[in-house]
Short mmCIF file of C-alpha atoms in Angstrom, two decimals:
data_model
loop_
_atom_site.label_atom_id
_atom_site.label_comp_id
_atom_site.label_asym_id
_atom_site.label_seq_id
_atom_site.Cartn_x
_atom_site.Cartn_y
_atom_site.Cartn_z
CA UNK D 1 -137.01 17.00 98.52
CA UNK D 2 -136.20 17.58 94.95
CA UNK D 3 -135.48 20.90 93.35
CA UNK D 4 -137.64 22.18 95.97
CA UNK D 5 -136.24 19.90 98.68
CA UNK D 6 -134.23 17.25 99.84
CA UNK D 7 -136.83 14.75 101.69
CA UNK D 8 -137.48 11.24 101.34
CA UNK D 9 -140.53 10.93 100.70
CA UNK D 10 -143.55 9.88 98.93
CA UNK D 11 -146.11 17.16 100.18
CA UNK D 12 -144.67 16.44 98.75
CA UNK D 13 -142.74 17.58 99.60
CA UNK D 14 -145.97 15.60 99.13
CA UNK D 15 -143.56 15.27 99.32
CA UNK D 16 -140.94 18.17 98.33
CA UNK D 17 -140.31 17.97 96.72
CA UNK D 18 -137.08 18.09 99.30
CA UNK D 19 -136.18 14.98 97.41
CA UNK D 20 -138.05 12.42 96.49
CA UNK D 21 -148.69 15.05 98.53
CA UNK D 22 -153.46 12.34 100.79
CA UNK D 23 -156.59 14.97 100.37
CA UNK D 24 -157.62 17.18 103.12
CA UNK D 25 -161.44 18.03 103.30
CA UNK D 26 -163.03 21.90 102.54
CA UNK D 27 -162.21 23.95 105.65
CA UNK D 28 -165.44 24.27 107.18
CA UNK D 29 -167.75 21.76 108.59
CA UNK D 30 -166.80 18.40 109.60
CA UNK D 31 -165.60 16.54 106.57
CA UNK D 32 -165.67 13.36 105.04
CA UNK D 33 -162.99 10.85 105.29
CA UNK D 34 -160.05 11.12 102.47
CA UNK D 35 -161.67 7.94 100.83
CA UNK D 36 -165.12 9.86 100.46
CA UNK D 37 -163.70 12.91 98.35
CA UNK D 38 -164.28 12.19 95.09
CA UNK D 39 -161.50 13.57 92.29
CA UNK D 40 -161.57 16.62 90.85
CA UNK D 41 -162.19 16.82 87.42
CA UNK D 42 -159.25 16.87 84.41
CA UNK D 43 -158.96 21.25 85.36
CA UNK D 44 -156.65 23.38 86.50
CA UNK D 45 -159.29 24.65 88.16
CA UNK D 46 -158.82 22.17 91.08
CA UNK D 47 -161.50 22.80 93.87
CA UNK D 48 -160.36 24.13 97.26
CA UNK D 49 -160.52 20.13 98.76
CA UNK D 50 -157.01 20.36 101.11
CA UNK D 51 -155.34 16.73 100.04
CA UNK D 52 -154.94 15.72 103.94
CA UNK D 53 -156.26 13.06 105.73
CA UNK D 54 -157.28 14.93 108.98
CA UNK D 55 -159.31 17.58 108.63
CA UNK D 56 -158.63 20.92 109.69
CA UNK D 57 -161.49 22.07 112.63
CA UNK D 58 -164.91 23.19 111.73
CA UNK D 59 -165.52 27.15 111.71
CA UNK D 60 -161.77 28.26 111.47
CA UNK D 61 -161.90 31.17 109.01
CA UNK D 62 -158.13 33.07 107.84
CA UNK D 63 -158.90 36.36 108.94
CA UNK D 64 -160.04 35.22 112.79
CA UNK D 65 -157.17 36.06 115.09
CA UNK D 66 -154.78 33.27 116.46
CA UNK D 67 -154.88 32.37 119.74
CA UNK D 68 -152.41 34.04 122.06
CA UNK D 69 -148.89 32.07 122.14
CA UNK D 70 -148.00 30.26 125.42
CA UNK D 71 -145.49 30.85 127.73
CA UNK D 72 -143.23 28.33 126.03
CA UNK D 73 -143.94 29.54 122.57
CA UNK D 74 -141.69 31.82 120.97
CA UNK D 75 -143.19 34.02 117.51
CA UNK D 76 -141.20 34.42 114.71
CA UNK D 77 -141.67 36.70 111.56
CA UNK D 78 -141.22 36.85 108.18
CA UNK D 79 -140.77 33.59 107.04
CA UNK D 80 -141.42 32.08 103.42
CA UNK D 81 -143.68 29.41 103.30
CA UNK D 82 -143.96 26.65 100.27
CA UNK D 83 -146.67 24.26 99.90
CA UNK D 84 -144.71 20.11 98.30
CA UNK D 85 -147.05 17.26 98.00
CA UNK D 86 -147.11 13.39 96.30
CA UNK D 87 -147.31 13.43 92.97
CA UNK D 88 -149.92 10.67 92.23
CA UNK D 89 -149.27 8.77 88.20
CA UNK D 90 -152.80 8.27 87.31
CA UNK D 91 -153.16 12.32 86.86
CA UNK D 92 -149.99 12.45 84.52
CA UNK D 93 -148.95 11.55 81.25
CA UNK D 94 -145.98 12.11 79.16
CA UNK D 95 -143.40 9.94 77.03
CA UNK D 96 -143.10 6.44 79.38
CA UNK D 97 -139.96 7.53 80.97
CA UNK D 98 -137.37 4.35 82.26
CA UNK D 99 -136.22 5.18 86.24
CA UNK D 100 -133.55 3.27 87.77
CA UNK D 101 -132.17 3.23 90.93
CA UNK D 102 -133.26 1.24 94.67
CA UNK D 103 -135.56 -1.63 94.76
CA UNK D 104 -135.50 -0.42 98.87
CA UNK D 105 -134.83 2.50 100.79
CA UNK D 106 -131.84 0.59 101.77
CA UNK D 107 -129.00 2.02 99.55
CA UNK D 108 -128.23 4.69 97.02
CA UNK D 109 -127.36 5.50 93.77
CA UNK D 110 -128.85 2.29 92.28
CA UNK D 111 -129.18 1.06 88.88
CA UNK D 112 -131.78 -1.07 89.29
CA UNK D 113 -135.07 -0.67 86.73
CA UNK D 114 -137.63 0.73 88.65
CA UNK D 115 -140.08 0.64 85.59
CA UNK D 116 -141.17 3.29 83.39
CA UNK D 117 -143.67 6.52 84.08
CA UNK D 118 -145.12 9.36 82.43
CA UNK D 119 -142.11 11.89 81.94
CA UNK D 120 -143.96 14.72 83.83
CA UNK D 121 -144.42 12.07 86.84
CA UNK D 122 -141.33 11.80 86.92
CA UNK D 123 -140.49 15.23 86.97
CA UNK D 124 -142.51 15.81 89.62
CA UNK D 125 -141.43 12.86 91.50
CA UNK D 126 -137.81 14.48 91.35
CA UNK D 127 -139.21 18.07 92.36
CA UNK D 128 -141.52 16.80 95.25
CA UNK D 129 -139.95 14.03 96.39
CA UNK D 130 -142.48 11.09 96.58
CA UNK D 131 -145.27 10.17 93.75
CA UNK D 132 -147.51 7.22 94.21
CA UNK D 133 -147.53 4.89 91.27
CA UNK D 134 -150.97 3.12 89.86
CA UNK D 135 -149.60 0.13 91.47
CA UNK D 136 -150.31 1.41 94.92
CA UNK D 137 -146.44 2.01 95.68
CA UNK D 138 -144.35 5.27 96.09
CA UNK D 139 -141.47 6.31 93.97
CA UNK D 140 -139.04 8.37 96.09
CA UNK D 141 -136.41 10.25 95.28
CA UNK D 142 -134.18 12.77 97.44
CA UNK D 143 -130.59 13.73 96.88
CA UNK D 144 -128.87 11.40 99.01
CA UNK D 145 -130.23 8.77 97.62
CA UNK D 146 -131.45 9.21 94.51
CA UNK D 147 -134.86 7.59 93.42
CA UNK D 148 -136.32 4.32 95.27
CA UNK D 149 -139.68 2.54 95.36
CA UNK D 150 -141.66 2.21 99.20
CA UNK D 151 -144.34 1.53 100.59
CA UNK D 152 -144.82 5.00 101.62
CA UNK D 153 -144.24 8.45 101.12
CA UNK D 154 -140.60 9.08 102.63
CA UNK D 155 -138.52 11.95 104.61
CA UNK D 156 -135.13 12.87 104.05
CA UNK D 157 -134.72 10.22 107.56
CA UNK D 158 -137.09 7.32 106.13
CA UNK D 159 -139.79 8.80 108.56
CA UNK D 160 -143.13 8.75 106.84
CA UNK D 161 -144.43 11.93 105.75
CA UNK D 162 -147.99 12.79 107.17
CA UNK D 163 -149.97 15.47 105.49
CA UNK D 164 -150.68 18.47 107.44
CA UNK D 165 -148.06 17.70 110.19
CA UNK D 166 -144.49 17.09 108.24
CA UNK D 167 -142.87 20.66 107.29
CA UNK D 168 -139.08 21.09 105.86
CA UNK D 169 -136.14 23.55 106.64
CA UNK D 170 -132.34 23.82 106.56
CA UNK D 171 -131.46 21.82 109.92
CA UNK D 172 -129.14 24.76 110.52
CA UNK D 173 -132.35 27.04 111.00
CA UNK D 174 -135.09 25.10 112.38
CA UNK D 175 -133.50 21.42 114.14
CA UNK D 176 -135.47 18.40 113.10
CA UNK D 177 -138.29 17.22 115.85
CA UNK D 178 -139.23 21.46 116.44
CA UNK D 179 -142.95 21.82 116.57
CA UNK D 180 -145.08 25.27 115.63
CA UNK D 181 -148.06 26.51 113.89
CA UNK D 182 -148.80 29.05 111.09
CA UNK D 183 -149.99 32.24 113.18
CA UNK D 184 -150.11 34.47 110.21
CA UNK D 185 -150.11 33.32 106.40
CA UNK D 186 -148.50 36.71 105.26
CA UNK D 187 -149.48 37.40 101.86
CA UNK D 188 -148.73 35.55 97.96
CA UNK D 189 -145.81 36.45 96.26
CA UNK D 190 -147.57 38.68 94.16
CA UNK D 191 -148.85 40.50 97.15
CA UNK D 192 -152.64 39.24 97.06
CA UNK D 193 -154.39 37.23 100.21
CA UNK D 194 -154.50 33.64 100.40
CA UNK D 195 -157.25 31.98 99.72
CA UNK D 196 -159.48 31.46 103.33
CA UNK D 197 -159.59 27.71 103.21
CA UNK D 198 -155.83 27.00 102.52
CA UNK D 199 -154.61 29.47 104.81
CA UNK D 200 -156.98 28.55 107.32
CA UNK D 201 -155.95 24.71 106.82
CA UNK D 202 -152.03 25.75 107.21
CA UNK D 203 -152.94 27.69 110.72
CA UNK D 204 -154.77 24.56 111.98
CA UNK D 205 -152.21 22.03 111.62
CA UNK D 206 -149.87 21.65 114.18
CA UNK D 207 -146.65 20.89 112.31
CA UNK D 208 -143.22 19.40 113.15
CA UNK D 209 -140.37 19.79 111.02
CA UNK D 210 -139.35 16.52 110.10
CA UNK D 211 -137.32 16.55 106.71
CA UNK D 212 -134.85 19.16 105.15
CA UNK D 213 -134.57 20.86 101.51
CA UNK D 214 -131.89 19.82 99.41
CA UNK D 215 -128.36 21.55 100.34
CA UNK D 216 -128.69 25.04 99.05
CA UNK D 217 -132.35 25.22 98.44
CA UNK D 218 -133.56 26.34 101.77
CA UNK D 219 -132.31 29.19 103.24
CA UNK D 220 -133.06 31.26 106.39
CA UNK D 221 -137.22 31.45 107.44
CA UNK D 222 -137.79 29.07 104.75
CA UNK D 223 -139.75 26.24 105.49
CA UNK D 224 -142.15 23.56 103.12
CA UNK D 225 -144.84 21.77 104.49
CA UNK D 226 -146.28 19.07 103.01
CA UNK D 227 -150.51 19.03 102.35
CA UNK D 228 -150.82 15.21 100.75
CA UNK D 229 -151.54 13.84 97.81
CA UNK D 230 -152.25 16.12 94.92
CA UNK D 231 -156.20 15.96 94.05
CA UNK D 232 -156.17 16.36 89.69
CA UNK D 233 -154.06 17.14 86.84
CA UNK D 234 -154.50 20.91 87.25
CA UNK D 235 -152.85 20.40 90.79
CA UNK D 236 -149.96 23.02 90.37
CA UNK D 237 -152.41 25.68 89.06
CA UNK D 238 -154.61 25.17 91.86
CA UNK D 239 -155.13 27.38 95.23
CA UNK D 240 -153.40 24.55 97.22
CA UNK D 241 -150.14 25.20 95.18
CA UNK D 242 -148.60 28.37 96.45
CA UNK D 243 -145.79 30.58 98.46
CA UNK D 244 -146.21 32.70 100.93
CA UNK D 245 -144.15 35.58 102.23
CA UNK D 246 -143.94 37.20 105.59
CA UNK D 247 -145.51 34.31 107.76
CA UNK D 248 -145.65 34.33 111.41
CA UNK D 249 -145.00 31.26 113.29
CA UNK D 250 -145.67 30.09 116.84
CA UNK D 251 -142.58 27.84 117.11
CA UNK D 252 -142.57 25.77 120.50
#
């Protein structure tokens, strides 16, 4: 991820990122598929449409308990959750800024011209870890490697980052291929609830940690997972962009 992680991506993560975010559907009844939901418009007043492309179930509301851990489940407390997605160019603008670096995933610290992008793409590219370009491909960037074009959103492994499912830690803390869910979304940093549909959406997934934060970014019962595509240019003042504190996770 980028500032926020070190992942390979195109939450990023997108995604965060962890180095180098698809549009999940209201939490509620069924919803349509990602291709169906329109945009939201110009606002930073994004509307609560999760950017995944499965659907959280029908009828799962925040406050309704979670179901009782199994036998092989072990809960954990207090953890800090951030939210990185892929940024996406057509919703930025900014000074055309020139990238260089890999034509593939397949080296590092190129110097290759990757083209130019709106400055606060860019910037976002480098804090999530994956934006998709009006061309249709994904620059990637992640500290190992530095930016890259794909035809995907990347993790820090060159896995493929799937909204709703891929979540980041420090390997020391949570080892990549553990699986868990959100039992509890804690509260906002500045103390309040989260909003129903996003926490219910984060308690629904059934995540796997599958990338890593940039060295020194993570920390202990800090983890990123990685809700799609962002949905508009107010993206990063919508309800979909947040922290929590004091989580509880079902870690398996």
């Amino acid at each position: 991820m980028g500032v926020r992680h070190v992942w390979i991506a195109g939450l990023v993560l997108a995604v965060a990122g962890c180095g180098t975010a698809p549009a999940p559907p209201t939490v509620a009844a069924s919803a349509p598929a990602p291709s169906a939901i329109p945009s939201p418009a110009p606002s930073a007043s994004v509307p609560l449409v999760p950017p995944a492309t499965r659907p959280p179930s029908a009828g799962v509301s925040a406050s309704a308990p979670p179901p009782a851990p199994s036998p092989s489940t072990r809960t954990s407390t207090d953890w800090e959750i951030t939210v990185y997605y892929t940024a996406v160019e057509r919703f930025h603008d900014g000074d055309p800024t020139q990238v260089t670096g890999c034509p593939t995933i397949e080296c590092s610290g190129g110097d290759d011209d990757l083209g130019s992008y709106p400055s606060d793409f860019v910037d976002a590219v480098r804090d999530e870890g994956t934006g998709r370009t009006v061309s249709g491909r994904y620059l990637n960037w992640s500290y190992d490697t530095g930016f890259w074009l794909d035809s995907a959103p990347r993790t820090s492994d060159g896995g493929t980052l799937v909204p709703f499912v891929s979540a980041a830690t420090d390997p020391d803390v949570l080892p990549r291929g553990t699986r868990f869910t959100v039992a509890g979304c804690g509260t906002q940093e500045d103390g309040s609830t989260a909003p129903r549909a996003v926490c219910a959406a984060l308690r629904d997934a059934a995540w796997t940690i599958t990338d890593e934060f940039t060295p020194g970014l993570g920390g202990p019962r800090h983890l990123d997972a990685y809700i799609g595509e962002e949905t508009g240019p107010g993206f990063t003042d919508s309800p979909w962009y947040l922290s929590l504190i004091g989580a509880r996770l079902e870690i398996r």
